[in-house]
Coordinates of C-alpha atoms in Angstrom, one line a residue:
X732 CA -12.6 41.6 57.6
X733 CA -9.5 42.6 59.4
X734 CA -6.9 40.2 61.2
X735 CA -8.2 41.4 64.7
X736 CA -11.6 40.7 64.0
X737 CA -10.5 37.2 63.1
X738 CA -8.6 37.0 65.9
X739 CA -11.6 37.8 68.2
X740 CA -9.8 41.1 69.5
X741 CA -11.9 44.1 69.4
X742 CA -13.2 45.3 66.3
X743 CA -12.7 49.5 66.0
X744 CA -12.1 52.4 63.1
X745 CA -8.8 50.3 62.2
X746 CA -11.0 47.7 61.2
X747 CA -12.6 49.6 58.9
X748 CA -9.7 51.4 57.5
X749 CA -8.4 47.7 56.9
X750 CA -11.3 46.9 54.5
X751 CA -11.3 50.2 53.0
X752 CA -7.7 49.2 52.0
X753 CA -8.7 45.6 50.5
X754 CA -11.6 47.4 48.4
X755 CA -8.8 49.8 47.1
X756 CA -6.5 47.1 46.4
X757 CA -8.8 45.1 44.5
X758 CA -10.3 48.1 42.4
X759 CA -6.4 48.8 41.6
X760 CA -5.9 45.1 40.0
X761 CA -9.1 43.4 39.8
X762 CA -7.9 41.0 42.4
X763 CA -8.2 40.8 46.3
X764 CA -4.9 41.2 47.8
X765 CA -5.0 37.7 49.6
X766 CA -5.8 35.8 46.8
X767 CA -8.7 33.4 46.0
X768 CA -9.3 30.4 47.7
X769 CA -11.5 28.4 50.7
X770 CA -12.8 30.6 53.6
X771 CA -9.8 29.2 55.8
X772 CA -7.3 29.6 53.5
X773 CA -8.2 33.2 53.0
X774 CA -8.8 34.2 56.9
X775 CA -4.8 32.4 57.4
X776 CA -3.7 34.8 54.5
X777 CA -5.3 37.9 56.0
X778 CA -3.3 37.5 59.5
X779 CA -0.5 35.6 58.8
X780 CA 0.6 36.9 55.2
X781 CA 1.7 39.8 53.5
X782 CA -1.0 41.5 50.9
X783 CA 0.2 40.7 47.1
X784 CA 0.1 44.5 45.9
X785 CA 1.5 44.0 42.7
X786 CA -0.2 46.1 40.1
X787 CA -1.1 48.8 42.3
X788 CA -0.4 52.1 41.0
X789 CA 3.1 53.5 43.0
X790 CA 1.2 56.6 43.7
X791 CA -1.5 54.6 45.7
X792 CA 0.7 51.9 46.6
X793 CA 2.0 53.7 50.2
X794 CA -1.9 54.4 51.4
X795 CA -3.0 51.1 50.6
X796 CA 0.2 49.1 52.3
X797 CA -0.9 51.8 55.4
X798 CA -4.7 50.6 55.4
X799 CA -3.6 46.5 55.3
X800 CA -1.1 46.8 57.9
X801 CA -1.6 43.5 60.3
X802 CA -1.4 46.2 63.7
X803 CA -4.5 48.3 63.9
X804 CA -2.7 51.1 65.9
X805 CA -0.8 51.9 62.6
X806 CA -3.3 52.4 60.2
X807 CA -4.3 55.7 58.9
X808 CA -6.9 57.5 60.4
X809 CA -10.3 58.4 59.3
X810 CA -9.0 62.1 58.5
X811 CA -5.8 60.9 57.1
X812 CA -7.6 58.9 54.3
X813 CA -10.1 61.9 53.8
X814 CA -6.7 64.0 53.6
X815 CA -6.0 61.9 50.2
X816 CA -9.0 63.5 48.4
X817 CA -8.3 67.2 48.7
X818 CA -4.6 67.4 49.3
X819 CA -4.1 71.0 51.2
X820 CA -1.4 73.6 50.2
X821 CA 2.0 73.3 51.9
X822 CA 1.9 75.7 54.6
X823 CA 5.4 77.2 54.6
X824 CA 7.1 76.6 58.1
X825 CA 6.1 79.2 61.0
X826 CA 8.5 80.2 63.3
X827 CA 8.0 80.3 67.1
X828 CA 9.5 83.1 68.9
X829 CA 12.9 82.0 70.6
X830 CA 11.7 83.8 73.8
X831 CA 9.5 81.1 74.8
X832 CA 12.3 78.4 74.7
X833 CA 12.9 79.2 78.2
X834 CA 9.5 79.3 79.7
X835 CA 7.6 77.0 80.7
X836 CA 6.7 74.3 78.5
X837 CA 2.8 75.4 77.5
X838 CA 0.5 72.3 76.5
X839 CA -0.8 71.8 73.3
X840 CA -3.8 71.0 72.4
X841 CA -4.3 67.7 70.8
X842 CA -6.8 67.1 67.9
X843 CA -8.9 63.6 67.6
X844 CA -7.0 62.7 64.2
X845 CA -5.5 59.9 65.9
X846 CA -7.7 58.9 68.4
X847 CA -8.9 55.3 66.7
X848 CA -11.9 54.8 69.0
X849 CA -13.2 57.8 66.6
X850 CA -16.3 56.1 64.8
X851 CA -16.6 55.2 61.0
X852 CA -19.8 54.5 59.9
X853 CA -18.6 52.3 56.9
X854 CA -19.8 49.3 55.5
X855 CA -21.1 47.7 52.7
X856 CA -21.8 50.3 49.7
X857 CA -20.7 52.8 52.3
X858 CA -17.4 51.7 52.2
X859 CA -17.2 51.3 48.2
X860 CA -18.4 55.2 48.0
X861 CA -15.4 56.3 50.7
X862 CA -13.2 54.0 48.6
X863 CA -14.2 55.6 45.3
X864 CA -13.9 59.3 46.7
X865 CA -10.4 58.3 47.7
X866 CA -9.2 56.3 45.0
X867 CA -10.8 58.4 42.1
X868 CA -8.1 61.1 42.4
X869 CA -5.1 59.4 42.2
X870 CA -6.8 58.1 38.8
X871 CA -7.5 61.2 37.1
X872 CA -5.2 61.4 33.9
X873 CA -6.1 64.3 32.4
X874 CA -3.8 67.2 31.8
X875 CA -5.5 69.6 34.0
X876 CA -5.6 66.9 37.4
X877 CA -1.8 66.2 36.5
X878 CA -0.8 70.3 36.3
X879 CA -2.8 70.7 39.6
X880 CA -1.1 68.0 41.1
X881 CA 2.5 69.0 40.2
X882 CA 1.6 72.7 41.1
X883 CA 0.7 71.7 44.3
X884 CA 4.0 69.7 44.9
X885 CA 6.7 72.1 43.1
X886 CA 9.9 71.9 44.7
X887 CA 12.1 75.0 46.4
X888 CA 15.2 74.4 44.4
X889 CA 15.2 70.8 43.5
X890 CA 18.1 68.6 43.8
X891 CA 19.4 66.5 40.8
X892 CA 19.6 62.9 40.8
X893 CA 22.7 61.5 40.2
X894 CA 22.2 57.9 40.0
X895 CA 19.9 54.7 41.5
X896 CA 20.6 51.5 42.0
X897 CA 18.6 48.2 43.5
X898 CA 19.2 47.3 47.4
X899 CA 17.6 45.1 49.4
X900 CA 15.4 46.0 53.1
X901 CA 17.9 49.0 53.7
X902 CA 21.2 50.7 52.7
X903 CA 24.0 52.6 55.3
X904 CA 26.9 55.2 54.7
X905 CA 30.2 55.6 55.3
X906 CA 32.0 58.7 55.0
X907 CA 32.8 57.8 51.3
X908 CA 30.3 55.1 50.2
X909 CA 26.9 54.2 50.0
X910 CA 26.4 50.3 51.5
X911 CA 23.7 48.3 49.5
X912 CA 22.0 45.1 49.9
X913 CA 22.2 43.0 46.3
X914 CA 21.5 40.3 45.1
X915 CA 18.3 38.0 44.6
X916 CA 19.9 35.5 47.6
X917 CA 20.6 38.5 50.0
X918 CA 24.0 37.4 50.2
X919 CA 25.9 40.5 48.3
X920 CA 27.2 43.8 50.1
X921 CA 28.0 46.3 47.3
X922 CA 29.9 49.7 48.1
X923 CA 29.0 52.3 45.6
X924 CA 30.4 56.0 44.8
X925 CA 28.4 58.5 46.5
X926 CA 28.6 60.7 43.6
X927 CA 28.3 58.4 40.6
X928 CA 26.7 55.5 42.0
X929 CA 29.9 53.3 40.4
X930 CA 30.5 50.1 42.3
X931 CA 33.6 50.1 44.1
X932 CA 33.6 46.7 45.6
X933 CA 31.5 44.1 46.5
X934 CA 31.6 41.2 49.3
X935 CA 29.9 37.9 49.1
X936 CA 28.9 35.8 52.0
X937 CA 29.0 31.9 52.3
X938 CA 25.3 30.8 52.6
X939 CA 22.3 32.5 51.4
X940 CA 19.7 34.8 52.7
X941 CA 23.3 35.9 54.5
X942 CA 22.4 39.8 55.3
X943 CA 19.5 40.9 56.5
X944 CA 20.5 44.3 57.7
X945 CA 24.2 46.6 57.6
X946 CA 25.2 49.2 59.7
X947 CA 28.6 51.0 59.8
X948 CA 30.8 52.9 61.6
X949 CA 33.5 54.9 59.8
X950 CA 36.2 51.7 59.9
X951 CA 34.0 49.1 59.9
X952 CA 30.4 47.7 58.3
X953 CA 28.9 45.3 59.9
X954 CA 26.4 42.4 58.3
X955 CA 23.5 40.9 60.4
X956 CA 21.5 38.1 59.8
X957 CA 21.8 34.5 60.3
X958 CA 25.9 35.6 61.5
X959 CA 27.4 38.6 61.9
X960 CA 30.4 40.1 59.6
X961 CA 32.6 42.5 59.7
X962 CA 33.6 44.1 56.3
X963 CA 36.4 47.2 56.0
X964 CA 34.6 49.5 54.2
X965 CA 37.5 50.8 51.9
X966 CA 38.3 47.9 50.4
X967 CA 35.3 45.2 51.2
X968 CA 38.1 43.0 52.9
X969 CA 36.3 40.7 55.5
X970 CA 37.6 41.7 59.0
X971 CA 35.9 38.8 61.3
X972 CA 32.9 37.2 62.2
X973 CA 30.7 36.0 64.6
X974 CA 28.2 33.0 64.5
X975 CA 25.3 34.8 66.3
X976 CA 22.1 35.4 65.0
X977 CA 20.9 39.4 65.4
X978 CA 17.8 40.9 64.3
X979 CA 17.7 45.3 65.2
X980 CA 20.9 46.4 66.3
X981 CA 22.3 49.2 67.3
X982 CA 26.1 50.0 66.7
X983 CA 28.7 52.6 68.0
X984 CA 32.2 52.9 68.9
X985 CA 31.6 51.4 72.4
X986 CA 29.0 48.6 71.8
X987 CA 26.7 46.5 69.4
X988 CA 23.6 46.0 71.0
X989 CA 20.9 43.8 69.5
X990 CA 17.8 41.3 69.5
X991 CA 18.5 37.6 69.2
X992 CA 17.0 36.3 66.5
X993 CA 16.2 32.8 65.6
X994 CA 15.1 30.1 68.3
X995 CA 15.9 33.8 70.6
X996 CA 12.8 35.2 69.1
X997 CA 10.3 33.3 71.2
X998 CA 12.3 35.3 74.4
X999 CA 13.3 38.8 73.8
X1000 CA 16.5 38.7 74.6
X1001 CA 19.1 41.5 74.0
X1002 CA 22.7 40.8 73.6
X1003 CA 25.8 43.3 74.0
X1004 CA 28.6 42.5 71.2
X1005 CA 32.2 44.3 71.6
X1006 CA 32.2 45.9 68.2
X1007 CA 36.0 45.5 67.6
X1008 CA 35.9 42.0 68.3
X1009 CA 32.4 40.6 68.5
X1010 CA 33.0 38.9 71.8
X1011 CA 29.6 38.7 73.9
X1012 CA 30.0 41.5 77.1
X1013 CA 26.3 40.5 78.0
X1014 CA 22.9 39.3 77.2
X1015 CA 19.9 40.1 78.8
X1016 CA 16.3 38.6 78.4
X1017 CA 13.5 41.2 78.2
X1018 CA 10.2 40.9 79.2
X1019 CA 7.8 38.9 77.0
X1020 CA 5.9 41.9 75.7
X1021 CA 8.7 43.6 74.4
X1022 CA 9.0 44.6 70.9
X1023 CA 11.7 43.5 69.2
X1024 CA 11.2 45.7 66.3
X1025 CA 13.6 48.5 67.6
X1026 CA 15.9 49.8 70.2
X1027 CA 18.1 53.0 70.6
X1028 CA 21.4 53.2 72.5
X1029 CA 23.7 55.9 73.4
X1030 CA 26.9 56.0 76.0
X1031 CA 24.7 55.0 78.5
X1032 CA 21.9 53.6 78.0
X1033 CA 19.5 50.9 75.3
X1034 CA 16.0 51.8 75.6
X1035 CA 12.9 49.7 74.0
X1036 CA 9.6 49.8 74.7
X1037 CA 6.5 47.3 75.0
X1038 CA 4.7 46.3 71.9
X1039 CA 1.9 47.8 71.0
X1040 CA -1.4 46.0 73.1
X1041 CA -4.4 45.9 70.7
X1042 CA -6.6 44.8 73.1
X1043 CA -5.8 47.5 75.4
X1044 CA -5.7 45.3 78.9
X1045 CA -1.9 45.7 79.6
X1046 CA 0.3 49.1 80.3
X1047 CA 2.8 50.1 77.5
X1048 CA 6.6 50.6 79.2
X1049 CA 9.9 52.3 78.0
X1050 CA 12.6 50.4 79.6
X1051 CA 16.0 51.5 80.5
X1052 CA 19.6 48.6 80.5
X1053 CA 23.1 50.3 81.5
X1054 CA 24.7 49.9 78.1
X1055 CA 28.0 48.4 80.2
X1056 CA 26.6 46.1 82.1
X1057 CA 22.6 44.9 80.8
X1058 CA 21.5 45.2 84.0
X1059 CA 18.0 47.2 83.9
X1060 CA 17.8 50.8 85.3
X1061 CA 14.2 51.5 85.5
X1062 CA 11.2 51.5 83.4
X1063 CA 8.3 53.7 83.0
X1064 CA 4.6 53.4 82.2
X1065 CA 4.7 55.7 79.2
X1066 CA 1.1 55.1 78.2
X1067 CA -0.6 53.3 74.8
X1068 CA 0.4 52.9 70.7
X1069 CA 4.3 54.1 71.9
X1070 CA 6.5 54.8 68.9
X1071 CA 10.2 54.3 69.2
X1072 CA 12.3 55.6 72.3
X1073 CA 15.2 57.9 71.4
X1074 CA 18.2 57.9 73.4
X1075 CA 20.7 60.0 74.5
X1076 CA 23.3 59.8 77.1
X1077 CA 21.0 61.8 79.5
X1078 CA 17.6 61.5 78.1
X1079 CA 15.4 59.4 76.8
X1080 CA 12.9 60.3 74.6
X1081 CA 9.4 58.4 73.8
X1082 CA 5.5 59.1 73.3
X1083 CA 2.6 58.1 71.7
X1084 CA -0.5 57.8 70.2
X1085 CA -4.3 57.7 72.0
X1086 CA -3.7 60.6 74.3
X1087 CA 0.2 59.5 75.2
X1088 CA 2.1 62.4 76.0
X1089 CA 5.3 63.0 74.7
X1090 CA 7.9 62.2 77.5
X1091 CA 11.6 63.4 78.0
X1092 CA 13.0 61.5 81.0
X1093 CA 16.3 61.4 83.1
X1094 CA 18.8 58.3 81.4
X1095 CA 19.9 57.7 84.7
X1096 CA 16.8 57.3 86.7
X1097 CA 13.4 57.7 84.3
X1098 CA 12.0 60.1 86.3
X1099 CA 10.0 63.2 84.2
X1100 CA 12.3 65.9 83.3
X1101 CA 9.2 67.5 81.2
X1102 CA 6.3 66.1 78.8
X1103 CA 4.4 67.3 76.2
X1104 CA 0.9 67.2 74.8
X1105 CA 2.5 66.5 70.7
X1106 CA 1.5 63.8 69.5
X1107 CA 4.8 61.4 68.8
X1108 CA 2.9 58.5 66.9
X1109 CA 4.7 55.7 65.7
X1110 CA 7.5 57.5 64.0
X1111 CA 10.5 57.6 65.5
X1112 CA 11.9 61.6 66.4
X1113 CA 15.5 62.7 65.9
X1114 CA 17.4 64.7 68.4
X1115 CA 20.8 66.5 68.7
X1116 CA 22.2 68.4 71.7
X1117 CA 19.7 71.3 71.6
X1118 CA 16.7 70.2 69.7
X1119 CA 14.1 67.4 69.7
X1120 CA 12.5 67.1 66.2
X1121 CA 8.9 65.2 66.7
X1122 CA 6.5 64.6 64.0
X1123 CA 3.0 65.0 65.3
X1124 CA 0.7 63.1 63.2
X1125 CA -3.0 64.4 64.8
X1126 CA -1.6 67.7 63.7
X1127 CA 0.3 66.7 60.3
X1128 CA 3.3 68.9 61.5
X1129 CA 7.1 68.2 62.5
X1130 CA 7.9 70.1 65.5
X1131 CA 11.4 71.5 67.1
X1132 CA 11.4 71.3 70.8
X1133 CA 13.7 72.6 73.4
X1134 CA 15.9 69.3 74.6
X1135 CA 15.7 71.5 78.0
X1136 CA 12.0 72.3 78.2
X1137 CA 10.3 70.9 75.8
X1138 CA 9.4 74.4 74.6
X1139 CA 8.5 74.6 71.0
X1140 CA 11.3 76.4 68.5
X1141 CA 9.3 76.3 65.3
X1142 CA 6.9 74.0 63.6
X1143 CA 6.7 73.0 59.6
X1144 CA 3.2 72.1 58.1
X1145 CA 2.2 69.9 55.4
X1146 CA 0.9 66.5 54.3
X1147 CA 0.9 63.6 56.7
X1148 CA 4.4 62.3 57.6
X1149 CA 6.5 59.3 57.9
X1150 CA 10.1 59.8 59.4
X1151 CA 12.3 62.3 60.2
X1152 CA 16.3 62.0 59.4
X1153 CA 19.2 64.5 60.5
X1154 CA 20.3 66.8 61.4
X1155 CA 23.2 66.7 59.4
X1156 CA 25.6 69.6 58.7
X1157 CA 22.3 71.6 59.9
X1158 CA 19.9 70.4 58.0
X1159 CA 16.6 68.2 59.1
X1160 CA 14.8 65.5 56.3
X1161 CA 11.4 64.1 56.5
X1162 CA 9.0 62.8 54.1
X1163 CA 5.8 62.8 53.2
X1164 CA 3.7 60.1 53.6
X1165 CA 1.0 60.5 50.8
X1166 CA 2.6 63.2 48.6
X1167 CA 6.1 61.0 48.3
X1168 CA 7.8 64.3 48.6
X1169 CA 11.7 64.7 50.5
X1170 CA 12.1 68.0 52.4
X1171 CA 14.9 69.3 53.7
X1172 CA 14.7 71.8 56.3
X1173 CA 17.2 74.6 57.9
X1174 CA 17.6 72.6 61.4
X1175 CA 17.9 76.0 63.2
X1176 CA 14.6 77.9 61.8
X1177 CA 12.6 75.0 59.7
X1178 CA 13.1 77.1 56.6
X1179 CA 12.4 75.3 53.8
X1180 CA 15.2 74.7 51.6
X1181 CA 14.2 72.2 48.8
X1182 CA 12.0 69.5 48.2
X1183 CA 12.1 66.2 45.9
X1184 CA 9.6 63.9 44.7
X1185 CA 10.9 60.2 46.0
X1186 CA 7.7 57.3 45.6
X1187 CA 7.9 55.4 48.9
X1188 CA 11.2 56.6 50.7
X1189 CA 11.9 54.4 53.9
X1190 CA 15.2 56.0 54.4
X1191 CA 17.6 59.0 54.2
X1192 CA 21.0 59.5 54.6
X1193 CA 24.1 62.0 53.9
X1194 CA 27.7 61.1 52.6
X1195 CA 29.5 64.1 52.1
X1196 CA 27.3 66.2 49.9
X1197 CA 25.2 63.6 48.7
X1198 CA 21.3 62.4 49.8
X1199 CA 20.7 58.5 49.9
X1200 CA 17.1 58.1 49.8
X1201 CA 15.9 54.5 49.9
X1202 CA 12.1 53.8 48.3
X1203 CA 9.9 51.1 47.6
X1204 CA 7.3 49.3 50.0
X1205 CA 8.9 46.1 49.1
X1206 CA 11.7 45.0 51.1
X1207 CA 13.4 42.6 48.4
X1208 CA 12.9 45.0 45.3
X1209 CA 14.1 49.0 46.4
X1210 CA 15.9 51.3 45.0
X1211 CA 18.8 53.8 46.4
X1212 CA 18.6 57.0 44.9
X1213 CA 21.5 60.0 45.2
X1214 CA 20.7 63.4 44.9
X1215 CA 22.7 66.5 45.2
X1216 CA 21.4 69.8 46.4
X1217 CA 22.2 72.5 43.4

């Protein structure tokens, strides 16, 4: 039984996908991912607790975790589940003529792969059959199966792994260091040498659980949690601190903007601090429907979206606040199943699923500059001055779109992708959801430069000539890898 069914909400295809995930977890471990006990206890755990996926094979863990996501809209679709049975061969990137860059945006047909209303006739024995069909390939242990799998994902000029180290939640990079959260008490920040992984310095916070997220500028590291601390990245010396509880945040040399944590979570509130001193510049209460797990900041605006409405009784909007004053500039009803917005100095990009277009909105007014039928899904795009790189989950491709017109420059086809980063030094990075591959693409053409297997990759960053990858589904037990292209 899915969380939405327990809560009396609409039960559709994602509810069946949740059941498939539970069956997969049971088949892999011999126990329920929500334990044993009385029915009321189990129902509470399904709604409120994370599933226990200890013992699920690493090759299957991302799929099972995705199926058991509490949010129906972000669970895999039926085609995505079936794609795990017969993995398609990776298709080389397709170059698109540059002449279309200045023509009118073509309307791209959107397949029904991400339509959450499609019916999945799975129940009882049928659910077990589907689960077995999906699960069986990952359990093949004969040499022929292993050879076929490795041949299908053979890297192109694979990079060399230099080192690996434990981390909690996420990492951050500066020009000369990789910052990781370490320690069972979540209160140690360590700086690692990018080339060797050797620890240069560490900083220990005054209380347990002091660090939940980190960010970095060239001259300052920001460690947020039950308090905000700033640290000199060259030697680990503490600069200053502020007694403010911050959750998701974005920082630049002009401002630090964050969702307030603690009791402020009950009423979504944004706060802007001076990044050099921690002094509060403004505080703004957001609509009660705002999603406090994401925001995007540019030199002009702060953008965020409404949370996903699984009941479909309200529209989902994107909002833009003036980064200097905190005043609302505009709000725009964008559609459904909105992903993370991306803000630049002059444009805010946002899209979603369930037929929602990808919009390019004027950062000052919210006016539509262009829209495309590309389905963004839940993964945030990334952008440079000329190109927007967006994962079109309905077609299993990464598309590079002209920021001025929305016209497609090139596309890269493959398995289901879960994240895209960059460009850094002319390279775009993305990772596959089911094949656990990191792909490095030439930003100008989409040409595959190399690929590297990294199970459960969550974050990619670059410092110097070293690519750092954070892997692992458990936020408290992740690993950061340092790899260098050959």
